[in-house]
PDB file of N, CA and C in Angstrom:
ATOM      1  N   ASP G 110      61.525 101.199  80.115  1.00  0.00           N
ATOM      2  CA  ASP G 110      60.707 100.201  80.772  1.00  0.00           C
ATOM      3  C   ASP G 110      60.909 100.247  82.286  1.00  0.00           C
ATOM      4  N   LEU G 111      60.230 101.156  82.913  1.00  0.00           N
ATOM      5  CA  LEU G 111      60.339 101.305  84.364  1.00  0.00           C
ATOM      6  C   LEU G 111      59.810 100.064  85.083  1.00  0.00           C
ATOM      7  N   TYR G 112      58.751  99.476  84.552  1.00  0.00           N
ATOM      8  CA  TYR G 112      58.171  98.273  85.154  1.00  0.00           C
ATOM      9  C   TYR G 112      59.193  97.141  85.199  1.00  0.00           C
ATOM     10  N   TYR G 113      59.896  96.942  84.095  1.00  0.00           N
ATOM     11  CA  TYR G 113      60.916  95.897  84.029  1.00  0.00           C
ATOM     12  C   TYR G 113      62.030  96.177  85.037  1.00  0.00           C
ATOM     13  N   ARG G 114      62.449  97.432  85.114  1.00  0.00           N
ATOM     14  CA  ARG G 114      63.528  97.796  86.024  1.00  0.00           C
ATOM     15  C   ARG G 114      63.144  97.554  87.470  1.00  0.00           C
ATOM     16  N   VAL G 115      61.930  97.944  87.825  1.00  0.00           N
ATOM     17  CA  VAL G 115      61.489  97.788  89.211  1.00  0.00           C
ATOM     18  C   VAL G 115      61.398  96.314  89.585  1.00  0.00           C
ATOM     19  N   LEU G 116      60.861  95.505  88.706  1.00  0.00           N
ATOM     20  CA  LEU G 116      60.687  94.088  89.038  1.00  0.00           C
ATOM     21  C   LEU G 116      61.978  93.284  89.031  1.00  0.00           C
ATOM     22  N   ILE G 117      62.846  93.557  88.100  1.00  0.00           N
ATOM     23  CA  ILE G 117      64.035  92.723  87.955  1.00  0.00           C
ATOM     24  C   ILE G 117      65.264  93.340  88.629  1.00  0.00           C
ATOM     25  N   VAL G 118      65.659  94.489  88.162  1.00  0.00           N
ATOM     26  CA  VAL G 118      66.928  95.065  88.607  1.00  0.00           C
ATOM     27  C   VAL G 118      66.876  95.487  90.069  1.00  0.00           C
ATOM     28  N   ASP G 119      65.821  96.148  90.478  1.00  0.00           N
ATOM     29  CA  ASP G 119      65.748  96.589  91.869  1.00  0.00           C
ATOM     30  C   ASP G 119      65.613  95.424  92.840  1.00  0.00           C
ATOM     31  N   THR G 120      64.976  94.356  92.421  1.00  0.00           N
ATOM     32  CA  THR G 120      64.882  93.169  93.268  1.00  0.00           C
ATOM     33  C   THR G 120      66.258  92.560  93.483  1.00  0.00           C
ATOM     34  N   ILE G 121      67.012  92.418  92.424  1.00  0.00           N
ATOM     35  CA  ILE G 121      68.353  91.854  92.539  1.00  0.00           C
ATOM     36  C   ILE G 121      69.254  92.766  93.364  1.00  0.00           C
ATOM     37  N   THR G 122      69.129  94.071  93.154  1.00  0.00           N
ATOM     38  CA  THR G 122      69.926  95.012  93.922  1.00  0.00           C
ATOM     39  C   THR G 122      69.574  94.951  95.406  1.00  0.00           C
ATOM     40  N   GLY G 123      68.310  94.866  95.710  1.00  0.00           N
ATOM     41  CA  GLY G 123      67.886  94.782  97.103  1.00  0.00           C
ATOM     42  C   GLY G 123      68.386  93.522  97.782  1.00  0.00           C
ATOM     43  N   ILE G 124      68.268  92.422  97.096  1.00  0.00           N
ATOM     44  CA  ILE G 124      68.727  91.157  97.673  1.00  0.00           C
ATOM     45  C   ILE G 124      70.245  91.146  97.780  1.00  0.00           C
ATOM     46  N   GLY G 125      70.907  91.576  96.718  1.00  0.00           N
ATOM     47  CA  GLY G 125      72.366  91.511  96.697  1.00  0.00           C
ATOM     48  C   GLY G 125      73.041  92.508  97.608  1.00  0.00           C
ATOM     49  N   ALA G 126      72.558  93.723  97.616  1.00  0.00           N
ATOM     50  CA  ALA G 126      73.263  94.768  98.367  1.00  0.00           C
ATOM     51  C   ALA G 126      72.771  94.919  99.797  1.00  0.00           C
ATOM     52  N   LEU G 127      71.498  94.758 100.012  1.00  0.00           N
ATOM     53  CA  LEU G 127      70.953  95.026 101.342  1.00  0.00           C
ATOM     54  C   LEU G 127      70.789  93.794 102.211  1.00  0.00           C
ATOM     55  N   TRP G 128      70.072  92.818 101.715  1.00  0.00           N
ATOM     56  CA  TRP G 128      69.619  91.727 102.579  1.00  0.00           C
ATOM     57  C   TRP G 128      70.322  90.405 102.350  1.00  0.00           C
ATOM     58  N   GLY G 129      71.131  90.304 101.328  1.00  0.00           N
ATOM     59  CA  GLY G 129      71.716  89.013 100.975  1.00  0.00           C
ATOM     60  C   GLY G 129      72.550  88.384 102.066  1.00  0.00           C
ATOM     61  N   VAL G 130      73.583  89.066 102.482  1.00  0.00           N
ATOM     62  CA  VAL G 130      74.506  88.499 103.469  1.00  0.00           C
ATOM     63  C   VAL G 130      73.840  88.309 104.833  1.00  0.00           C
ATOM     64  N   PRO G 131      73.130  89.307 105.371  1.00  0.00           N
ATOM     65  CA  PRO G 131      72.486  89.080 106.669  1.00  0.00           C
ATOM     66  C   PRO G 131      71.435  87.966 106.631  1.00  0.00           C
ATOM     67  N   TYR G 132      70.683  87.889 105.548  1.00  0.00           N
ATOM     68  CA  TYR G 132      69.661  86.845 105.452  1.00  0.00           C
ATOM     69  C   TYR G 132      70.300  85.459 105.419  1.00  0.00           C
ATOM     70  N   LEU G 133      71.293  85.289 104.573  1.00  0.00           N
ATOM     71  CA  LEU G 133      71.940  83.982 104.484  1.00  0.00           C
ATOM     72  C   LEU G 133      72.627  83.600 105.787  1.00  0.00           C
ATOM     73  N   SER G 134      73.231  84.571 106.439  1.00  0.00           N
ATOM     74  CA  SER G 134      73.910  84.292 107.708  1.00  0.00           C
ATOM     75  C   SER G 134      72.933  83.902 108.803  1.00  0.00           C
ATOM     76  N   THR G 135      71.813  84.594 108.869  1.00  0.00           N
ATOM     77  CA  THR G 135      70.852  84.362 109.938  1.00  0.00           C
ATOM     78  C   THR G 135      69.988  83.135 109.686  1.00  0.00           C
ATOM     79  N   CYS G 136      69.387  83.059 108.529  1.00  0.00           N
ATOM     80  CA  CYS G 136      68.405  82.000 108.263  1.00  0.00           C
ATOM     81  C   CYS G 136      69.031  80.661 107.894  1.00  0.00           C
ATOM     82  N   LEU G 137      70.131  80.698 107.163  1.00  0.00           N
ATOM     83  CA  LEU G 137      70.751  79.446 106.743  1.00  0.00           C
ATOM     84  C   LEU G 137      71.942  79.052 107.611  1.00  0.00           C
ATOM     85  N   HIS G 138      72.263  79.913 108.578  1.00  0.00           N
ATOM     86  CA  HIS G 138      73.332  79.642 109.550  1.00  0.00           C
ATOM     87  C   HIS G 138      74.670  79.340 108.877  1.00  0.00           C
ATOM     88  N   ILE G 139      75.022  80.171 107.891  1.00  0.00           N
ATOM     89  CA  ILE G 139      76.349  80.060 107.297  1.00  0.00           C
ATOM     90  C   ILE G 139      77.142  81.308 107.682  1.00  0.00           C
ATOM     91  N   ASN G 140      78.441  81.175 107.664  1.00  0.00           N
ATOM     92  CA  ASN G 140      79.267  82.309 108.103  1.00  0.00           C
ATOM     93  C   ASN G 140      79.217  83.446 107.081  1.00  0.00           C
ATOM     94  N   THR G 141      79.676  84.593 107.497  1.00  0.00           N
ATOM     95  CA  THR G 141      79.591  85.805 106.679  1.00  0.00           C
ATOM     96  C   THR G 141      80.418  85.682 105.401  1.00  0.00           C
ATOM     97  N   THR G 142      81.542  85.013 105.472  1.00  0.00           N
ATOM     98  CA  THR G 142      82.396  84.859 104.299  1.00  0.00           C
ATOM     99  C   THR G 142      81.692  84.045 103.218  1.00  0.00           C
ATOM    100  N   SER G 143      81.083  82.943 103.600  1.00  0.00           N
ATOM    101  CA  SER G 143      80.359  82.129 102.624  1.00  0.00           C
ATOM    102  C   SER G 143      79.141  82.860 102.074  1.00  0.00           C
ATOM    103  N   ALA G 144      78.441  83.571 102.932  1.00  0.00           N
ATOM    104  CA  ALA G 144      77.280  84.339 102.474  1.00  0.00           C
ATOM    105  C   ALA G 144      77.701  85.415 101.480  1.00  0.00           C
ATOM    106  N   SER G 145      78.821  86.064 101.737  1.00  0.00           N
ATOM    107  CA  SER G 145      79.335  87.071 100.804  1.00  0.00           C
ATOM    108  C   SER G 145      79.705  86.448  99.471  1.00  0.00           C
ATOM    109  N   TYR G 146      80.255  85.254  99.512  1.00  0.00           N
ATOM    110  CA  TYR G 146      80.592  84.546  98.274  1.00  0.00           C
ATOM    111  C   TYR G 146      79.337  84.274  97.449  1.00  0.00           C
ATOM    112  N   PHE G 147      78.273  83.795  98.083  1.00  0.00           N
ATOM    113  CA  PHE G 147      77.038  83.504  97.366  1.00  0.00           C
ATOM    114  C   PHE G 147      76.412  84.764  96.774  1.00  0.00           C
ATOM    115  N   VAL G 148      76.470  85.848  97.504  1.00  0.00           N
ATOM    116  CA  VAL G 148      75.936  87.112  96.981  1.00  0.00           C
ATOM    117  C   VAL G 148      76.795  87.601  95.816  1.00  0.00           C
ATOM    118  N   SER G 149      78.100  87.407  95.895  1.00  0.00           N
ATOM    119  CA  SER G 149      78.978  87.775  94.780  1.00  0.00           C
ATOM    120  C   SER G 149      78.657  86.959  93.536  1.00  0.00           C
ATOM    121  N   CYS G 150      78.314  85.706  93.734  1.00  0.00           N
ATOM    122  CA  CYS G 150      77.918  84.866  92.594  1.00  0.00           C
ATOM    123  C   CYS G 150      76.658  85.407  91.931  1.00  0.00           C
ATOM    124  N   LEU G 151      75.766  85.990  92.699  1.00  0.00           N
ATOM    125  CA  LEU G 151      74.568  86.621  92.138  1.00  0.00           C
ATOM    126  C   LEU G 151      74.967  87.746  91.189  1.00  0.00           C
ATOM    127  N   TRP G 152      75.897  88.603  91.610  1.00  0.00           N
ATOM    128  CA  TRP G 152      76.346  89.713  90.775  1.00  0.00           C
ATOM    129  C   TRP G 152      77.113  89.218  89.564  1.00  0.00           C
ATOM    130  N   LEU G 153      77.938  88.192  89.722  1.00  0.00           N
ATOM    131  CA  LEU G 153      78.662  87.640  88.577  1.00  0.00           C
ATOM    132  C   LEU G 153      77.705  87.027  87.558  1.00  0.00           C
ATOM    133  N   GLY G 154      76.684  86.349  88.050  1.00  0.00           N
ATOM    134  CA  GLY G 154      75.679  85.788  87.156  1.00  0.00           C
ATOM    135  C   GLY G 154      74.895  86.861  86.425  1.00  0.00           C
ATOM    136  N   LEU G 155      74.594  87.943  87.115  1.00  0.00           N
ATOM    137  CA  LEU G 155      73.886  89.058  86.487  1.00  0.00           C
ATOM    138  C   LEU G 155      74.731  89.680  85.381  1.00  0.00           C
ATOM    139  N   GLY G 156      75.995  89.899  85.655  1.00  0.00           N
ATOM    140  CA  GLY G 156      76.877  90.485  84.645  1.00  0.00           C
ATOM    141  C   GLY G 156      77.080  89.574  83.448  1.00  0.00           C
ATOM    142  N   THR G 157      77.332  88.309  83.706  1.00  0.00           N
ATOM    143  CA  THR G 157      77.546  87.347  82.628  1.00  0.00           C
ATOM    144  C   THR G 157      76.270  87.153  81.819  1.00  0.00           C
ATOM    145  N   GLY G 158      75.159  87.003  82.512  1.00  0.00           N
ATOM    146  CA  GLY G 158      73.881  86.818  81.825  1.00  0.00           C
ATOM    147  C   GLY G 158      73.485  88.013  80.990  1.00  0.00           C
ATOM    148  N   SER G 159      73.791  89.207  81.477  1.00  0.00           N
ATOM    149  CA  SER G 159      73.482  90.419  80.711  1.00  0.00           C
ATOM    150  C   SER G 159      74.271  90.460  79.409  1.00  0.00           C
ATOM    151  N   MET G 160      75.539  90.104  79.484  1.00  0.00           N
ATOM    152  CA  MET G 160      76.347  90.098  78.261  1.00  0.00           C
ATOM    153  C   MET G 160      75.876  89.024  77.287  1.00  0.00           C
ATOM    154  N   LEU G 161      75.565  87.862  77.802  1.00  0.00           N
ATOM    155  CA  LEU G 161      75.126  86.771  76.931  1.00  0.00           C
ATOM    156  C   LEU G 161      73.782  87.059  76.280  1.00  0.00           C
ATOM    157  N   THR G 162      72.846  87.609  77.034  1.00  0.00           N
ATOM    158  CA  THR G 162      71.546  87.912  76.431  1.00  0.00           C
ATOM    159  C   THR G 162      71.647  89.061  75.439  1.00  0.00           C
ATOM    160  N   GLY G 163      72.532  90.019  75.697  1.00  0.00           N
ATOM    161  CA  GLY G 163      72.767  91.080  74.719  1.00  0.00           C
ATOM    162  C   GLY G 163      73.339  90.535  73.431  1.00  0.00           C
ATOM    163  N   TRP G 164      74.300  89.646  73.541  1.00  0.00           N
ATOM    164  CA  TRP G 164      74.896  89.019  72.364  1.00  0.00           C
ATOM    165  C   TRP G 164      73.865  88.194  71.613  1.00  0.00           C
ATOM    166  N   LEU G 165      73.066  87.437  72.348  1.00  0.00           N
ATOM    167  CA  LEU G 165      72.050  86.595  71.715  1.00  0.00           C
ATOM    168  C   LEU G 165      70.969  87.423  71.033  1.00  0.00           C
ATOM    169  N   SER G 166      70.576  88.532  71.635  1.00  0.00           N
ATOM    170  CA  SER G 166      69.560  89.379  71.013  1.00  0.00           C
ATOM    171  C   SER G 166      70.082  90.012  69.725  1.00  0.00           C
ATOM    172  N   GLU G 167      71.358  90.348  69.699  1.00  0.00           N
ATOM    173  CA  GLU G 167      71.946  90.857  68.456  1.00  0.00           C
ATOM    174  C   GLU G 167      72.041  89.761  67.405  1.00  0.00           C
ATOM    175  N   LEU G 168      72.288  88.555  67.839  1.00  0.00           N
ATOM    176  CA  LEU G 168      72.418  87.430  66.909  1.00  0.00           C
ATOM    177  C   LEU G 168      71.092  87.117  66.221  1.00  0.00           C
ATOM    178  N   ILE G 169      69.988  87.119  66.983  1.00  0.00           N
ATOM    179  CA  ILE G 169      68.689  86.791  66.393  1.00  0.00           C
ATOM    180  C   ILE G 169      67.913  88.033  65.967  1.00  0.00           C
ATOM    181  N   LYS G 170      68.499  89.213  66.168  1.00  0.00           N
ATOM    182  CA  LYS G 170      67.922  90.502  65.745  1.00  0.00           C
ATOM    183  C   LYS G 170      66.560  90.798  66.375  1.00  0.00           C
ATOM    184  N   SER G 171      66.370  90.369  67.608  1.00  0.00           N
ATOM    185  CA  SER G 171      65.104  90.639  68.289  1.00  0.00           C
ATOM    186  C   SER G 171      65.320  90.682  69.791  1.00  0.00           C
ATOM    187  N   ARG G 172      65.114  91.852  70.375  1.00  0.00           N
ATOM    188  CA  ARG G 172      65.241  91.962  71.834  1.00  0.00           C
ATOM    189  C   ARG G 172      63.966  91.538  72.536  1.00  0.00           C
ATOM    190  N   LYS G 173      62.844  91.644  71.851  1.00  0.00           N
ATOM    191  CA  LYS G 173      61.572  91.259  72.473  1.00  0.00           C
ATOM    192  C   LYS G 173      61.508  89.773  72.754  1.00  0.00           C
ATOM    193  N   LYS G 174      62.058  88.959  71.877  1.00  0.00           N
ATOM    194  CA  LYS G 174      62.057  87.506  72.098  1.00  0.00           C
ATOM    195  C   LYS G 174      62.909  87.142  73.310  1.00  0.00           C
ATOM    196  N   ILE G 175      64.033  87.813  73.470  1.00  0.00           N
ATOM    197  CA  ILE G 175      64.905  87.542  74.612  1.00  0.00           C
ATOM    198  C   ILE G 175      64.242  87.991  75.912  1.00  0.00           C
ATOM    199  N   THR G 176      63.590  89.158  75.881  1.00  0.00           N
ATOM    200  CA  THR G 176      62.910  89.654  77.070  1.00  0.00           C
ATOM    201  C   THR G 176      61.765  88.742  77.471  1.00  0.00           C
ATOM    202  N   ALA G 177      61.120  88.128  76.494  1.00  0.00           N
ATOM    203  CA  ALA G 177      60.006  87.218  76.784  1.00  0.00           C
ATOM    204  C   ALA G 177      60.463  85.940  77.471  1.00  0.00           C
ATOM    205  N   LEU G 178      61.734  85.590  77.297  1.00  0.00           N
ATOM    206  CA  LEU G 178      62.248  84.387  77.965  1.00  0.00           C
ATOM    207  C   LEU G 178      62.228  84.605  79.440  1.00  0.00           C
TER     208      LEU G 178
END
């Protein structure tokens, strides 16, 4: 599913790796340390959410229902 990857994963990667810290520092006027913390929370949420949705899809035996959420 290239479409899914481009819309979801690449967007998160772009925000998290490229523009997250500079954007938060410049636009929201927070220091670099706090901006880095918020971007790290994005990655932690992605990792945790990926594991939970994988577990849930195995539990209900349907990945399409989880993807539709």
